[in-house]
Structure formats: structure tokens, C-alpha cells
Amino acid sequence: MLVLSKSLLNQPVMSLRTGRPVATAVQAIINPNNLKIEGFYCIDSENKGKQLVLLHRDIRDVLPAGIVVDDYDVLTDPEDLVRLKKVMEYQFEVIGKAVVTDKKARLGKVTDYSTDPESMYIKKLYVVQSVFKSLSGGNLGIDRNQIVEVTNSKIVVRDLLQPVPADAPVTEPMPAG
């Protein structure tokens, strides 16, 4: 089952051990190379205002009440995450990115995305079109296999009228190293 970004952001991080919130997830750490959520920046509930990172592998479950983890100890100081440093420096955000086709037609801007909570890959982008285009078409849902390229300023997708080739691979991308 896919979950919307709104189900992951600004949600309490709940400890199974104590049964209470230990932090609040405020921003996703997204790897732009494979559109995977590597973790979340969290605001510590114990030390008000201290920013910590919750890695995706430490998430036990995503519930309507919040994100479930084993204990407070899974939250890490951002300085300690050497392997994730490069991805964190990107400060990549999907929401608000312009979406264009490979034929340079502007489709709109990303307003939301859905994620597979098991793998934490972004599976679908939700794009709102301009006022003129929305009169005839409304909002768009774009699957990850339609994405051709991701840059700092835009997301390029396969032309919507162009069919997906029958021999196109439907495999998960390799994790960034």
C-alpha cells in the first residue's frame, strides 16, 4: 500500500519501548539519483529544537498516528551520518518541482507524491496543471517508470501520449552507493 507524503511529514515518531512520541518528522531526505527517501529530519521531543535524523531502515511501521520506531536511540545526529552526507547536502525536495515532458511540454508542478513504506521509493508523483490546462485535464498522476530525468529545477517525464515500450524494464533502481 502506498502512502502520501502528507502521511509521513509533520508526524510524530513514536517509540515502541516508551509508547510515546520521541520526535517529529519534519522533512524527507530524498536521494535524487533514485527517488528514494533515505530518512527524515526530525525535531527531538526531549531536547526541544535539536535536529536529528531517522533513517528509513529504522522505521518499523507507518500508521495514521505516526511513524513507529523501536526506541529513541535510532535517531542519529546528522554529523554522524558520513555515508548519507552527500545526499543530505543536496537538500532535494520533490514538492514544487516543475514537471516537463521529454518533448519540452510543461505539465505543471509536483504537489504531492506517494511512497512504498517498505522500500521507501517514491512510486507516484501528483502534478497540478496550470489554470488553463486544468480546465480541460485536471491533475495528473505520474508513475515512476515514466520519469526520464531528475534535475535540481525540474523532473522530465516521458511524453504522456507516448506508450511505454513493451520491453521496458520494470525493476527497482539500484541503491546509491
Short mmCIF file of C-alpha atoms in Angstrom, two decimals:
data_model
loop_
_atom_site.label_atom_id
_atom_site.label_comp_id
_atom_site.label_asym_id
_atom_site.label_seq_id
_atom_site.Cartn_x
_atom_site.Cartn_y
_atom_site.Cartn_z
CA MET A 1 0.00 0.00 0.00
CA LEU A 2 1.32 3.43 -0.93
CA VAL A 3 1.30 6.37 1.48
CA LEU A 4 1.18 10.06 0.60
CA SER A 5 3.94 12.40 1.71
CA LYS A 6 1.45 14.13 3.98
CA SER A 7 1.20 10.85 5.94
CA LEU A 8 4.96 10.95 6.59
CA LEU A 9 5.76 14.61 7.16
CA ASN A 10 4.94 16.58 10.32
CA GLN A 11 4.05 13.29 12.01
CA PRO A 12 5.13 12.15 15.47
CA VAL A 13 7.85 9.50 15.69
CA MET A 14 6.51 7.00 18.24
CA SER A 15 8.71 4.75 20.38
CA LEU A 16 7.55 1.15 20.86
CA ARG A 17 9.52 0.94 24.11
CA THR A 18 8.06 4.01 25.81
CA GLY A 19 4.78 4.24 23.90
CA ARG A 20 5.10 7.98 23.42
CA PRO A 21 6.41 10.40 20.79
CA VAL A 22 10.19 10.91 20.81
CA ALA A 23 10.40 13.31 17.84
CA THR A 24 8.50 14.81 14.92
CA ALA A 25 9.44 14.01 11.30
CA VAL A 26 9.60 17.37 9.53
CA GLN A 27 11.41 16.84 6.21
CA ALA A 28 12.25 13.88 3.98
CA ILE A 29 15.85 13.24 2.93
CA ILE A 30 15.38 12.29 -0.73
CA ASN A 31 18.11 10.83 -2.91
CA PRO A 32 17.59 12.49 -6.33
CA ASN A 33 19.53 9.73 -8.11
CA ASN A 34 16.90 7.07 -7.42
CA LEU A 35 14.00 8.98 -5.77
CA LYS A 36 14.36 7.05 -2.53
CA ILE A 37 13.59 8.52 0.87
CA GLU A 38 16.78 7.74 2.79
CA GLY A 39 15.42 9.13 6.04
CA PHE A 40 13.78 12.07 7.74
CA TYR A 41 14.97 15.14 9.54
CA CYS A 42 13.28 15.11 12.93
CA ILE A 43 12.87 17.60 15.74
CA ASP A 44 13.71 15.97 19.07
CA SER A 45 10.89 15.96 21.65
CA GLU A 46 13.36 15.62 24.56
CA ASN A 47 15.77 18.44 23.61
CA LYS A 48 13.48 21.00 22.04
CA GLY A 49 14.75 22.19 18.70
CA LYS A 50 17.57 19.67 18.30
CA GLN A 51 17.60 18.25 14.77
CA LEU A 52 18.15 14.50 14.40
CA VAL A 53 17.88 12.05 11.51
CA LEU A 54 15.69 8.96 11.36
CA LEU A 55 16.97 6.51 8.75
CA HIS A 56 14.36 4.63 6.69
CA ARG A 57 15.73 1.24 7.80
CA ASP A 58 14.88 2.07 11.43
CA ILE A 59 11.18 2.64 10.70
CA ARG A 60 9.08 -0.28 11.96
CA ASP A 61 5.72 0.89 10.61
CA VAL A 62 3.84 3.90 9.29
CA LEU A 63 0.46 4.34 10.97
CA PRO A 64 -2.14 7.13 10.89
CA ALA A 65 -0.96 8.06 14.39
CA GLY A 66 2.64 8.49 13.22
CA ILE A 67 5.89 6.74 12.38
CA VAL A 68 6.78 3.81 14.66
CA VAL A 69 10.38 3.07 15.72
CA ASP A 70 11.89 0.76 18.33
CA ASP A 71 13.31 3.44 20.58
CA TYR A 72 14.73 6.95 20.80
CA ASP A 73 18.21 5.51 20.19
CA VAL A 74 17.53 5.06 16.45
CA LEU A 75 17.59 8.84 16.00
CA THR A 76 21.06 9.97 14.90
CA ASP A 77 22.91 13.25 14.82
CA PRO A 78 23.27 14.38 11.17
CA GLU A 79 27.05 14.84 11.63
CA ASP A 80 27.44 11.11 12.37
CA LEU A 81 25.98 10.01 9.01
CA VAL A 82 29.06 10.09 6.80
CA ARG A 83 27.63 7.90 4.01
CA LEU A 84 24.48 10.00 3.77
CA LYS A 85 26.28 13.35 3.91
CA LYS A 86 26.31 13.89 0.12
CA VAL A 87 22.56 13.16 -0.18
CA MET A 88 21.79 15.48 2.74
CA GLU A 89 23.84 18.25 1.10
CA TYR A 90 21.61 18.06 -1.99
CA GLN A 91 18.61 19.20 0.11
CA PHE A 92 16.49 17.78 -2.69
CA GLU A 93 12.75 18.35 -2.48
CA VAL A 94 10.23 16.84 -4.89
CA ILE A 95 7.24 19.00 -3.98
CA GLY A 96 7.24 22.21 -6.00
CA LYS A 97 9.45 20.87 -8.80
CA ALA A 98 8.38 21.68 -12.36
CA VAL A 99 7.42 18.66 -14.47
CA VAL A 100 8.07 18.70 -18.22
CA THR A 101 7.91 16.06 -20.92
CA ASP A 102 10.91 14.91 -22.93
CA LYS A 103 9.42 16.96 -25.79
CA LYS A 104 9.65 20.12 -23.59
CA ALA A 105 5.91 20.46 -22.90
CA ARG A 106 5.29 21.88 -19.42
CA LEU A 107 2.89 19.74 -17.38
CA GLY A 108 2.81 21.61 -14.07
CA LYS A 109 4.30 21.32 -10.58
CA VAL A 110 4.51 18.41 -8.15
CA THR A 111 2.07 18.90 -5.27
CA ASP A 112 2.43 15.50 -3.60
CA TYR A 113 3.99 12.08 -4.00
CA SER A 114 3.26 8.57 -2.80
CA THR A 115 5.82 6.21 -1.35
CA ASP A 116 6.04 2.48 -0.79
CA PRO A 117 6.59 2.30 3.01
CA GLU A 118 8.56 -0.97 2.69
CA SER A 119 11.20 0.21 0.21
CA MET A 120 10.71 3.99 0.68
CA TYR A 121 10.94 4.57 -3.07
CA ILE A 122 8.75 7.35 -4.43
CA LYS A 123 6.32 5.48 -6.69
CA LYS A 124 4.00 8.18 -7.99
CA LEU A 125 4.09 11.95 -8.46
CA TYR A 126 0.94 14.07 -8.32
CA VAL A 127 1.14 17.12 -10.57
CA VAL A 128 -1.19 20.12 -10.62
CA GLN A 129 -1.51 21.78 -14.00
CA SER A 130 -1.80 25.47 -14.76
CA VAL A 131 -5.27 27.03 -14.56
CA PHE A 132 -5.69 26.93 -18.34
CA LYS A 133 -4.70 23.27 -18.65
CA SER A 134 -6.63 22.20 -15.56
CA LEU A 135 -9.91 23.34 -17.17
CA SER A 136 -9.51 20.56 -19.70
CA GLY A 137 -7.43 17.96 -17.88
CA GLY A 138 -7.25 18.37 -14.11
CA ASN A 139 -4.46 16.89 -12.01
CA LEU A 140 -2.04 14.24 -13.23
CA GLY A 141 -0.65 11.13 -11.58
CA ILE A 142 2.75 10.17 -12.96
CA ASP A 143 4.23 6.74 -12.26
CA ARG A 144 7.95 6.44 -11.51
CA ASN A 145 8.59 4.37 -14.65
CA GLN A 146 7.57 7.42 -16.74
CA ILE A 147 10.38 9.52 -15.22
CA VAL A 148 13.28 10.08 -17.62
CA GLU A 149 15.47 12.55 -15.70
CA VAL A 150 15.57 14.43 -12.39
CA THR A 151 17.44 17.74 -12.10
CA ASN A 152 17.65 20.48 -9.47
CA SER A 153 14.96 22.51 -11.20
CA LYS A 154 12.68 20.01 -12.94
CA ILE A 155 11.56 16.44 -13.44
CA VAL A 156 11.49 15.22 -17.04
CA VAL A 157 8.92 12.53 -17.87
CA ARG A 158 8.14 10.52 -20.97
CA ASP A 159 5.57 12.20 -23.20
CA LEU A 160 2.15 11.23 -21.86
CA LEU A 161 0.86 10.22 -25.28
CA GLN A 162 3.92 8.09 -26.00
CA PRO A 163 3.29 4.46 -25.00
CA VAL A 164 5.71 2.64 -22.70
CA PRO A 165 7.75 0.17 -24.76
CA ALA A 166 6.79 -3.45 -24.12
CA ASP A 167 10.40 -4.36 -23.39
CA ALA A 168 10.91 -1.51 -20.87
CA PRO A 169 12.34 -2.83 -17.59
CA VAL A 170 10.10 -2.64 -14.56
CA THR A 171 12.82 -3.20 -11.98
CA GLU A 172 13.69 -1.22 -8.88
CA PRO A 173 16.64 1.15 -9.28
CA MET A 174 19.96 0.26 -7.69
CA PRO A 175 20.56 1.96 -4.33
CA ALA A 176 23.03 4.82 -4.44
CA GLY A 177 26.39 3.80 -3.08
#
